[in-house]
Amino acid sequence: MSFVRIQNISISLDGFGTGEGLAFESPFGHAGERLHEWMFATRFGRGMLGLPGGSDGVDNAFAERHETLGIGAEIMGRGKFSPQTGPWTDLGTDEEWRGWWGENPPFHTPVFVLTHHPRPSIEMEGGTVFHFVDASPQDAVAMAREAAGGRDVRIGGGPTMAREFIAAGLVDTIHLVQVPIVLGRGARLWDGLEGLETDYDVEQVASPSGVVHLTFTRRGDRG
Amino acid sequence: MSFVRIQNISISLDGFGTGEGLAFESPFGHAGERLHEWMFATRFGRGMLGLPGGSDGVDNAFAERHETLGIGAEIMGRGKFSPQTGPWTDLGTDEEWRGWWGENPPFHTPVFVLTHHPRPSIEMEGGTVFHFVDASPQDAVAMAREAAGGRDVRIGGGPTMAREFIAAGLVDTIHLVQVPIVLGRGARLWDGLEGLETDYDVEQVASPSGVVHLTFTRRGDRG
């Protein structure tokens, strides 16, 4: 049985996964790049930017799981694909929005973008195809599992959709990265998840880089 | 110069330092003992209960700093001394409330209990004297510093008063213990502390027991 996984969602000490004021020029709002500096110091993160070097320790071990062959599809919130809300205004224009990641996004699988405003799919280089679907978490997981062909499904975030999928009991493994900053405002991952530890085994592992990797593995014999 | 220190305040993953529903029979509300199990597994914590044994690793290294000779006074919120609010109803009775800690509390110094309802001081065994004062955080620190005779002042909690003293810029070093549970409700330490990391160097250290020790050391040459 394939797993439904959350990977590499960065949160502040106070649990915010994005800041306030998301916009094209500031995809994480007032948080800026601070939630993701740990990743861009790894070999995986630097490679995404076309740069050599980077650390190959515990941070990289977690970060590069994003590229594992074991993932067959991703589900992401619209807020991860684009900071726009409401009807799409770029359809059929020369400046059609194709995500933050350039022509060869780091997914290489079908990606289901949750939106109340479906639009035609977008095929990118490297195997990534963005599909835009208006679906419940349950239906989205069923759809992604089908597309994943037996491999795992990644719940890509942002934090608001991630906590909805967790609260619905749909997620088998969760990997969060706690960054030592206090954001104060934004989208908080933990809201509505009281008692999460009763369903999961939890590990906290500190990295020399200053972040803590939190992993949750669902109890029982699923998977 | 003496330090103003926070030590051994336990918080959940979502930042709550106590649960909801504080009462004489449940001093931490629905959190129960879960925030403090890590401490009662240490040599220091078992010793407080009159029990032998206990771990002597990183958890104990932090826990037993509570008994360091370097602390000369504590300031605590009324909620840490008693779950009652409003005027004291036990004054002059045979059942006068003397705190949670028995006749020889683990402070051994003057302890300033912040309350809008001052009452006569209570002298306990072992050097602890509870004083009940209606004072601002600034005035309370001045009073405690005077009483500490050059030694450090501990900000004892709970989380609500701790964050007020932190927000007022009065705290030099902070030690929190993050326990892998999601409480969902209660008193949250982080509220109002946006940008805390700009004033402090932050360390996150995972213990094999499953908790993470978070330490904040104020930048600059104070102390």
PDB file of C-alpha atoms in Angstrom, chain A:
ATOM      1  CA  MET A   1       0.000   0.000   0.000  1.00  0.00           C
ATOM      2  CA  SER A   2       1.347   3.400  -0.883  1.00  0.00           C
ATOM      3  CA  PHE A   3       1.795   6.132   1.743  1.00  0.00           C
ATOM      4  CA  VAL A   4       0.397   9.638   1.816  1.00  0.00           C
ATOM      5  CA  ARG A   5       3.328  11.798   2.953  1.00  0.00           C
ATOM      6  CA  ILE A   6       4.107  15.333   4.025  1.00  0.00           C
ATOM      7  CA  GLN A   7       7.737  16.296   3.436  1.00  0.00           C
ATOM      8  CA  ASN A   8       9.872  19.334   4.175  1.00  0.00           C
ATOM      9  CA  ILE A   9       7.187  21.703   5.437  1.00  0.00           C
ATOM     10  CA  SER A  10       9.063  24.402   7.328  1.00  0.00           C
ATOM     11  CA  ILE A  11       7.453  26.060  10.332  1.00  0.00           C
ATOM     12  CA  SER A  12       8.512  28.716  12.812  1.00  0.00           C
ATOM     13  CA  LEU A  13       8.832  28.065  16.563  1.00  0.00           C
ATOM     14  CA  ASP A  14       5.284  29.356  16.887  1.00  0.00           C
ATOM     15  CA  GLY A  15       4.074  27.000  14.165  1.00  0.00           C
ATOM     16  CA  PHE A  16       3.562  29.295  11.176  1.00  0.00           C
ATOM     17  CA  GLY A  17       4.275  27.749   7.761  1.00  0.00           C
ATOM     18  CA  THR A  18       3.939  31.029   5.864  1.00  0.00           C
ATOM     19  CA  GLY A  19       3.828  34.637   6.957  1.00  0.00           C
ATOM     20  CA  GLU A  20       1.277  37.324   6.227  1.00  0.00           C
ATOM     21  CA  GLY A  21       1.065  39.268   2.980  1.00  0.00           C
ATOM     22  CA  LEU A  22       1.603  36.587   0.312  1.00  0.00           C
ATOM     23  CA  ALA A  23       2.204  38.139  -3.115  1.00  0.00           C
ATOM     24  CA  PHE A  24       4.044  37.409  -6.360  1.00  0.00           C
ATOM     25  CA  GLU A  25       7.090  39.234  -5.042  1.00  0.00           C
ATOM     26  CA  SER A  26       6.840  37.621  -1.588  1.00  0.00           C
ATOM     27  CA  PRO A  27       5.538  34.036  -1.815  1.00  0.00           C
ATOM     28  CA  PHE A  28       5.976  33.506   1.939  1.00  0.00           C
ATOM     29  CA  GLY A  29       4.857  36.971   3.022  1.00  0.00           C
ATOM     30  CA  HIS A  30       6.742  38.672   5.836  1.00  0.00           C
ATOM     31  CA  ALA A  31       8.527  35.369   6.547  1.00  0.00           C
ATOM     32  CA  GLY A  32      10.657  36.018   3.461  1.00  0.00           C
ATOM     33  CA  GLU A  33      13.221  33.270   2.825  1.00  0.00           C
ATOM     34  CA  ARG A  34      13.874  32.615   6.504  1.00  0.00           C
ATOM     35  CA  LEU A  35      11.787  29.433   6.683  1.00  0.00           C
ATOM     36  CA  HIS A  36      13.775  27.863   3.845  1.00  0.00           C
ATOM     37  CA  GLU A  37      17.356  29.009   4.348  1.00  0.00           C
ATOM     38  CA  TRP A  38      18.152  25.616   5.882  1.00  0.00           C
ATOM     39  CA  MET A  39      17.190  23.927   2.594  1.00  0.00           C
ATOM     40  CA  PHE A  40      19.161  26.254   0.365  1.00  0.00           C
ATOM     41  CA  ALA A  41      22.278  25.433   2.390  1.00  0.00           C
ATOM     42  CA  THR A  42      21.977  21.734   1.441  1.00  0.00           C
ATOM     43  CA  ARG A  43      23.335  20.008  -1.649  1.00  0.00           C
ATOM     44  CA  PHE A  44      19.749  19.390  -2.780  1.00  0.00           C
ATOM     45  CA  GLY A  45      18.707  23.023  -2.307  1.00  0.00           C
ATOM     46  CA  ARG A  46      21.785  24.445  -4.017  1.00  0.00           C
ATOM     47  CA  GLY A  47      21.312  21.986  -6.858  1.00  0.00           C
ATOM     48  CA  MET A  48      17.779  23.328  -7.389  1.00  0.00           C
ATOM     49  CA  LEU A  49      19.370  26.757  -7.912  1.00  0.00           C
ATOM     50  CA  GLY A  50      22.030  25.328 -10.234  1.00  0.00           C
ATOM     51  CA  LEU A  51      24.769  25.913  -7.665  1.00  0.00           C
ATOM     52  CA  PRO A  52      27.529  23.485  -6.615  1.00  0.00           C
ATOM     53  CA  GLY A  53      28.323  22.421  -3.044  1.00  0.00           C
ATOM     54  CA  GLY A  54      26.056  22.419  -0.047  1.00  0.00           C
ATOM     55  CA  SER A  55      25.803  20.264   3.067  1.00  0.00           C
ATOM     56  CA  ASP A  56      25.258  16.502   2.873  1.00  0.00           C
ATOM     57  CA  GLY A  57      24.182  15.924   6.492  1.00  0.00           C
ATOM     58  CA  VAL A  58      20.814  15.321   8.104  1.00  0.00           C
ATOM     59  CA  ASP A  59      19.216  18.397   6.501  1.00  0.00           C
ATOM     60  CA  ASN A  60      20.136  17.134   3.036  1.00  0.00           C
ATOM     61  CA  ALA A  61      19.035  13.589   3.864  1.00  0.00           C
ATOM     62  CA  PHE A  62      15.545  14.916   4.527  1.00  0.00           C
ATOM     63  CA  ALA A  63      15.515  17.556   1.785  1.00  0.00           C
ATOM     64  CA  GLU A  64      16.501  15.244  -1.065  1.00  0.00           C
ATOM     65  CA  ARG A  65      13.678  12.836  -0.278  1.00  0.00           C
ATOM     66  CA  HIS A  66      11.654  15.341  -2.294  1.00  0.00           C
ATOM     67  CA  GLU A  67      13.235  13.794  -5.374  1.00  0.00           C
ATOM     68  CA  THR A  68      12.800  10.180  -4.394  1.00  0.00           C
ATOM     69  CA  LEU A  69      11.466   7.880  -7.095  1.00  0.00           C
ATOM     70  CA  GLY A  70       8.956   6.643  -4.541  1.00  0.00           C
ATOM     71  CA  ILE A  71       6.657   9.650  -5.021  1.00  0.00           C
ATOM     72  CA  GLY A  72       4.119   9.224  -7.829  1.00  0.00           C
ATOM     73  CA  ALA A  73       1.950  12.339  -7.442  1.00  0.00           C
ATOM     74  CA  GLU A  74       1.607  15.536  -5.398  1.00  0.00           C
ATOM     75  CA  ILE A  75      -1.431  17.414  -4.143  1.00  0.00           C
ATOM     76  CA  MET A  76      -0.871  21.098  -3.389  1.00  0.00           C
ATOM     77  CA  GLY A  77      -3.029  23.993  -2.276  1.00  0.00           C
ATOM     78  CA  ARG A  78      -3.630  26.764  -4.769  1.00  0.00           C
ATOM     79  CA  GLY A  79      -1.695  29.095  -2.473  1.00  0.00           C
ATOM     80  CA  LYS A  80       1.449  27.065  -3.136  1.00  0.00           C
ATOM     81  CA  PHE A  81       0.990  27.289  -6.911  1.00  0.00           C
ATOM     82  CA  SER A  82       0.074  30.976  -7.038  1.00  0.00           C
ATOM     83  CA  PRO A  83      -0.583  33.815  -4.579  1.00  0.00           C
ATOM     84  CA  GLN A  84      -3.704  34.835  -6.572  1.00  0.00           C
ATOM     85  CA  THR A  85      -7.132  33.995  -5.201  1.00  0.00           C
ATOM     86  CA  GLY A  86     -10.510  33.942  -6.983  1.00  0.00           C
ATOM     87  CA  PRO A  87     -10.982  33.381 -10.736  1.00  0.00           C
ATOM     88  CA  TRP A  88      -7.799  33.063 -12.794  1.00  0.00           C
ATOM     89  CA  THR A  89      -7.063  36.252 -14.746  1.00  0.00           C
ATOM     90  CA  ASP A  90      -4.151  34.942 -16.805  1.00  0.00           C
ATOM     91  CA  LEU A  91      -5.943  32.313 -18.888  1.00  0.00           C
ATOM     92  CA  GLY A  92      -5.091  32.453 -22.586  1.00  0.00           C
ATOM     93  CA  THR A  93      -2.654  35.330 -22.151  1.00  0.00           C
ATOM     94  CA  ASP A  94       1.013  35.319 -23.132  1.00  0.00           C
ATOM     95  CA  GLU A  95       1.854  35.638 -19.450  1.00  0.00           C
ATOM     96  CA  GLU A  96       0.025  32.551 -18.269  1.00  0.00           C
ATOM     97  CA  TRP A  97       1.166  31.732 -14.737  1.00  0.00           C
ATOM     98  CA  ARG A  98       2.980  28.361 -14.647  1.00  0.00           C
ATOM     99  CA  GLY A  99       4.049  28.230 -11.002  1.00  0.00           C
ATOM    100  CA  TRP A 100       7.167  29.457  -9.204  1.00  0.00           C
ATOM    101  CA  TRP A 101       9.525  26.766 -10.398  1.00  0.00           C
ATOM    102  CA  GLY A 102      10.528  27.565 -14.002  1.00  0.00           C
ATOM    103  CA  GLU A 103      10.009  25.279 -17.002  1.00  0.00           C
ATOM    104  CA  ASN A 104      11.310  22.122 -15.277  1.00  0.00           C
ATOM    105  CA  PRO A 105       9.669  22.074 -11.827  1.00  0.00           C
ATOM    106  CA  PRO A 106      11.054  19.747  -9.136  1.00  0.00           C
ATOM    107  CA  PHE A 107       8.032  17.412  -9.123  1.00  0.00           C
ATOM    108  CA  HIS A 108       8.382  15.214 -12.243  1.00  0.00           C
ATOM    109  CA  THR A 109       4.930  13.689 -11.614  1.00  0.00           C
ATOM    110  CA  PRO A 110       1.295  14.702 -11.907  1.00  0.00           C
ATOM    111  CA  VAL A 111       0.544  17.560  -9.464  1.00  0.00           C
ATOM    112  CA  PHE A 112      -3.055  18.169  -8.406  1.00  0.00           C
ATOM    113  CA  VAL A 113      -3.617  21.836  -7.535  1.00  0.00           C
ATOM    114  CA  LEU A 114      -6.717  22.277  -5.358  1.00  0.00           C
ATOM    115  CA  THR A 115      -8.826  25.227  -6.493  1.00  0.00           C
ATOM    116  CA  HIS A 116     -12.463  26.202  -6.651  1.00  0.00           C
ATOM    117  CA  HIS A 117     -11.692  27.472 -10.182  1.00  0.00           C
ATOM    118  CA  PRO A 118     -10.602  24.557 -12.404  1.00  0.00           C
ATOM    119  CA  ARG A 119      -8.598  25.438 -15.535  1.00  0.00           C
ATOM    120  CA  PRO A 120      -6.902  23.384 -18.265  1.00  0.00           C
ATOM    121  CA  SER A 121      -3.937  21.242 -17.241  1.00  0.00           C
ATOM    122  CA  ILE A 122      -0.398  22.533 -17.891  1.00  0.00           C
ATOM    123  CA  GLU A 123       2.322  20.145 -19.037  1.00  0.00           C
ATOM    124  CA  MET A 124       5.828  21.200 -18.059  1.00  0.00           C
ATOM    125  CA  GLU A 125       9.262  19.801 -18.860  1.00  0.00           C
ATOM    126  CA  GLY A 126      10.634  16.887 -16.860  1.00  0.00           C
ATOM    127  CA  GLY A 127       7.376  15.062 -16.310  1.00  0.00           C
ATOM    128  CA  THR A 128       5.477  17.576 -14.176  1.00  0.00           C
ATOM    129  CA  VAL A 129       1.830  18.065 -15.213  1.00  0.00           C
ATOM    130  CA  PHE A 130      -0.296  20.514 -13.226  1.00  0.00           C
ATOM    131  CA  HIS A 131      -3.962  19.511 -12.961  1.00  0.00           C
ATOM    132  CA  PHE A 132      -6.446  21.956 -11.410  1.00  0.00           C
ATOM    133  CA  VAL A 133      -9.226  20.249  -9.494  1.00  0.00           C
ATOM    134  CA  ASP A 134     -12.078  21.266  -7.189  1.00  0.00           C
ATOM    135  CA  ALA A 135     -12.095  18.247  -4.870  1.00  0.00           C
ATOM    136  CA  SER A 136     -12.415  17.294  -1.206  1.00  0.00           C
ATOM    137  CA  PRO A 137      -9.254  16.044   0.520  1.00  0.00           C
ATOM    138  CA  GLN A 138     -10.612  12.480   0.316  1.00  0.00           C
ATOM    139  CA  ASP A 139     -11.355  12.722  -3.420  1.00  0.00           C
ATOM    140  CA  ALA A 140      -8.038  14.430  -4.115  1.00  0.00           C
ATOM    141  CA  VAL A 141      -6.152  11.607  -2.380  1.00  0.00           C
ATOM    142  CA  ALA A 142      -8.096   8.985  -4.359  1.00  0.00           C
ATOM    143  CA  MET A 143      -7.328  10.814  -7.604  1.00  0.00           C
ATOM    144  CA  ALA A 144      -3.633  11.233  -6.774  1.00  0.00           C
ATOM    145  CA  ARG A 145      -3.284   7.624  -5.632  1.00  0.00           C
ATOM    146  CA  GLU A 146      -4.720   6.481  -8.943  1.00  0.00           C
ATOM    147  CA  ALA A 147      -2.280   8.718 -10.842  1.00  0.00           C
ATOM    148  CA  ALA A 148       0.655   7.617  -8.674  1.00  0.00           C
ATOM    149  CA  GLY A 149       0.452   4.039  -9.926  1.00  0.00           C
ATOM    150  CA  GLY A 150       1.275   2.408  -6.603  1.00  0.00           C
ATOM    151  CA  ARG A 151       3.870   4.925  -5.529  1.00  0.00           C
ATOM    152  CA  ASP A 152       3.440   7.388  -2.634  1.00  0.00           C
ATOM    153  CA  VAL A 153       1.428  10.606  -2.713  1.00  0.00           C
ATOM    154  CA  ARG A 154       2.970  13.816  -1.386  1.00  0.00           C
ATOM    155  CA  ILE A 155       0.795  16.410   0.346  1.00  0.00           C
ATOM    156  CA  GLY A 156       2.720  19.465  -0.768  1.00  0.00           C
ATOM    157  CA  GLY A 157       1.241  22.223   1.406  1.00  0.00           C
ATOM    158  CA  GLY A 158       0.881  25.088   2.172  1.00  0.00           C
ATOM    159  CA  PRO A 159       0.179  24.759   5.860  1.00  0.00           C
ATOM    160  CA  THR A 160      -3.561  25.370   5.636  1.00  0.00           C
ATOM    161  CA  MET A 161      -4.248  22.486   3.240  1.00  0.00           C
ATOM    162  CA  ALA A 162      -1.678  20.302   5.032  1.00  0.00           C
ATOM    163  CA  ARG A 163      -3.516  20.601   8.346  1.00  0.00           C
ATOM    164  CA  GLU A 164      -6.850  19.881   6.602  1.00  0.00           C
ATOM    165  CA  PHE A 165      -5.474  16.626   5.199  1.00  0.00           C
ATOM    166  CA  ILE A 166      -3.931  15.713   8.573  1.00  0.00           C
ATOM    167  CA  ALA A 167      -7.167  16.508  10.430  1.00  0.00           C
ATOM    168  CA  ALA A 168      -9.087  14.318   7.956  1.00  0.00           C
ATOM    169  CA  GLY A 169      -6.841  11.383   8.927  1.00  0.00           C
ATOM    170  CA  LEU A 170      -5.459  11.038   5.411  1.00  0.00           C
ATOM    171  CA  VAL A 171      -1.726  11.390   6.100  1.00  0.00           C
ATOM    172  CA  ASP A 172       0.565   8.461   6.985  1.00  0.00           C
ATOM    173  CA  THR A 173       3.886  10.258   7.571  1.00  0.00           C
ATOM    174  CA  ILE A 174       4.665  13.909   8.306  1.00  0.00           C
ATOM    175  CA  HIS A 175       8.048  15.629   8.167  1.00  0.00           C
ATOM    176  CA  LEU A 176       8.233  19.203   9.479  1.00  0.00           C
ATOM    177  CA  VAL A 177      11.286  21.405   9.866  1.00  0.00           C
ATOM    178  CA  GLN A 178      11.177  23.765  12.842  1.00  0.00           C
ATOM    179  CA  VAL A 179      13.197  26.905  12.211  1.00  0.00           C
ATOM    180  CA  PRO A 180      14.300  28.986  15.241  1.00  0.00           C
ATOM    181  CA  ILE A 181      12.351  32.152  14.453  1.00  0.00           C
ATOM    182  CA  VAL A 182       9.091  33.533  15.888  1.00  0.00           C
ATOM    183  CA  LEU A 183       6.865  34.712  13.012  1.00  0.00           C
ATOM    184  CA  GLY A 184       3.915  35.918  15.085  1.00  0.00           C
ATOM    185  CA  ARG A 185       1.362  35.778  12.244  1.00  0.00           C
ATOM    186  CA  GLY A 186       0.499  33.896   9.081  1.00  0.00           C
ATOM    187  CA  ALA A 187      -0.919  30.396   8.537  1.00  0.00           C
ATOM    188  CA  ARG A 188      -0.417  28.149  11.570  1.00  0.00           C
ATOM    189  CA  LEU A 189      -0.010  24.427  10.936  1.00  0.00           C
ATOM    190  CA  TRP A 190      -1.100  23.208  14.376  1.00  0.00           C
ATOM    191  CA  ASP A 191      -4.588  24.703  14.605  1.00  0.00           C
ATOM    192  CA  GLY A 192      -7.246  22.034  14.974  1.00  0.00           C
ATOM    193  CA  LEU A 193      -4.780  19.166  15.489  1.00  0.00           C
ATOM    194  CA  GLU A 194      -5.165  18.641  19.264  1.00  0.00           C
ATOM    195  CA  GLY A 195      -4.084  15.152  20.308  1.00  0.00           C
ATOM    196  CA  LEU A 196      -2.183  14.404  17.092  1.00  0.00           C
ATOM    197  CA  GLU A 197       0.371  12.426  19.129  1.00  0.00           C
ATOM    198  CA  THR A 198      -2.207   9.755  19.928  1.00  0.00           C
ATOM    199  CA  ASP A 199      -2.194   8.623  16.284  1.00  0.00           C
ATOM    200  CA  TYR A 200       1.506   9.012  15.497  1.00  0.00           C
ATOM    201  CA  ASP A 201       4.937   8.141  16.836  1.00  0.00           C
ATOM    202  CA  VAL A 202       6.843  11.429  17.031  1.00  0.00           C
ATOM    203  CA  GLU A 203      10.597  12.020  16.722  1.00  0.00           C
ATOM    204  CA  GLN A 204      12.435  15.316  17.241  1.00  0.00           C
ATOM    205  CA  VAL A 205      15.968  15.468  15.814  1.00  0.00           C
ATOM    206  CA  ALA A 206      18.129  18.595  16.060  1.00  0.00           C
ATOM    207  CA  SER A 207      20.454  19.438  13.187  1.00  0.00           C
ATOM    208  CA  PRO A 208      23.770  21.270  13.666  1.00  0.00           C
ATOM    209  CA  SER A 209      22.334  23.874  11.270  1.00  0.00           C
ATOM    210  CA  GLY A 210      19.969  24.995  14.035  1.00  0.00           C
ATOM    211  CA  VAL A 211      16.691  23.492  12.786  1.00  0.00           C
ATOM    212  CA  VAL A 212      14.793  20.551  14.283  1.00  0.00           C
ATOM    213  CA  HIS A 213      13.353  17.800  12.101  1.00  0.00           C
ATOM    214  CA  LEU A 214       9.989  16.605  13.433  1.00  0.00           C
ATOM    215  CA  THR A 215       8.697  13.323  12.058  1.00  0.00           C
ATOM    216  CA  PHE A 216       5.316  11.717  12.682  1.00  0.00           C
ATOM    217  CA  THR A 217       4.755   8.079  11.701  1.00  0.00           C
ATOM    218  CA  ARG A 218       1.208   6.808  11.892  1.00  0.00           C
ATOM    219  CA  ARG A 219       0.817   3.989  14.396  1.00  0.00           C
ATOM    220  CA  GLY A 220      -0.470   0.597  13.380  1.00  0.00           C
ATOM    221  CA  ASP A 221       0.195  -1.662  10.446  1.00  0.00           C
ATOM    222  CA  ARG A 222      -0.858   0.500   7.525  1.00  0.00           C
ATOM    223  CA  GLY A 223       1.517   1.096   4.658  1.00  0.00           C
TER     224      GLY A 223
END
